[in-house]
Tab-separated table of C-alpha atoms in Angstrom:
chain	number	residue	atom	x	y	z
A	1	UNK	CA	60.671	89.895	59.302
A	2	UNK	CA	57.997	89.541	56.964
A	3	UNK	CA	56.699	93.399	57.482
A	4	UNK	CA	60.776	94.227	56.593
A	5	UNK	CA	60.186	91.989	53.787
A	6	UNK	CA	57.489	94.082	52.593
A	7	UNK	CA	58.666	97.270	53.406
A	8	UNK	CA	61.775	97.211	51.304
A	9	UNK	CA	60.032	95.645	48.046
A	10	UNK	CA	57.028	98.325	48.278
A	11	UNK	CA	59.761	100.838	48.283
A	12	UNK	CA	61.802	99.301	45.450
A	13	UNK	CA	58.977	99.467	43.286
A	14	UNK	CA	58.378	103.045	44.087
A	15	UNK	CA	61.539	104.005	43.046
A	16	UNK	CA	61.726	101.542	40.078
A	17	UNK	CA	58.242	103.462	39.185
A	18	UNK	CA	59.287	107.057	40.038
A	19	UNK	CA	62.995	106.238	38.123
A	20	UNK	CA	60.688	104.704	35.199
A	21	UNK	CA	58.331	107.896	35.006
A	22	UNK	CA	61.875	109.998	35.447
A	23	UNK	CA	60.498	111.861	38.734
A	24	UNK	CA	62.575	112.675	41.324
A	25	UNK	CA	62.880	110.146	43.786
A	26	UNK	CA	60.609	110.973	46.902
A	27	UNK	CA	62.972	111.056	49.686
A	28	UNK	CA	66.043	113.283	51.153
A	29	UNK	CA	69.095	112.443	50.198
A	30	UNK	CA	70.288	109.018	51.307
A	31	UNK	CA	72.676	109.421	54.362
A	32	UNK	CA	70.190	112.815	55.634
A	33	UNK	CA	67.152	110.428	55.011
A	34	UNK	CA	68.280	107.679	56.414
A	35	UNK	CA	69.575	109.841	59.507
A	36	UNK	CA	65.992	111.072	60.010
A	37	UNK	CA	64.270	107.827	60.258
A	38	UNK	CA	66.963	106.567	62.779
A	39	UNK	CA	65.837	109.929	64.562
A	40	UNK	CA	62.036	109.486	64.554
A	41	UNK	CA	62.550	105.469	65.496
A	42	UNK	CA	64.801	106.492	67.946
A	43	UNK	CA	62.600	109.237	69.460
A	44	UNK	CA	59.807	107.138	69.240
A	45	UNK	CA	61.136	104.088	71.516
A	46	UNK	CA	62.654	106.817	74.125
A	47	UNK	CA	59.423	108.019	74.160
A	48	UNK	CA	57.965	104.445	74.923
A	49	UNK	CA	60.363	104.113	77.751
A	50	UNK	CA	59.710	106.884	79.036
A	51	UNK	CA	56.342	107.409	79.383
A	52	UNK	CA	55.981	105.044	82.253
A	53	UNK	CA	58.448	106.693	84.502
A	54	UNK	CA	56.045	110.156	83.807
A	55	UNK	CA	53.020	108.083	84.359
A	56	UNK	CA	54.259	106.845	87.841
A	57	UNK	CA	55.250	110.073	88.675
A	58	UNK	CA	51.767	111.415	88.234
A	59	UNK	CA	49.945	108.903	90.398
């Protein structure tokens, strides 16, 4: 929880900075964006559950 924690303030100050400096913000826009991360964390952990089931097959 405490990594979460950290996560979301480090990238509210970003933003806060980026809005402060007026630069445009440095992600996708917010529903595409937040698609794509679901994607890669998704990929990622079938990925990790998979990998096993390759290894074993391999032996």
């Amino acid at each position: 929880m405490k990594v979460v924690a950290l996560a979301l303030l480090t990238g509210f100050i970003v933003g806060f900075i980026f809005a402060v400096f007026r630069l445009p913000i440095p992600a996708p826009p917010a529903l595409a964006g937040i698609t794509g991360i679901v994607g890669i964390y998704l990929g990622f952990k079938v990925y990790e559950w998979i990998l096993p089931m390759i290894q074993d097959l391999l032996k």
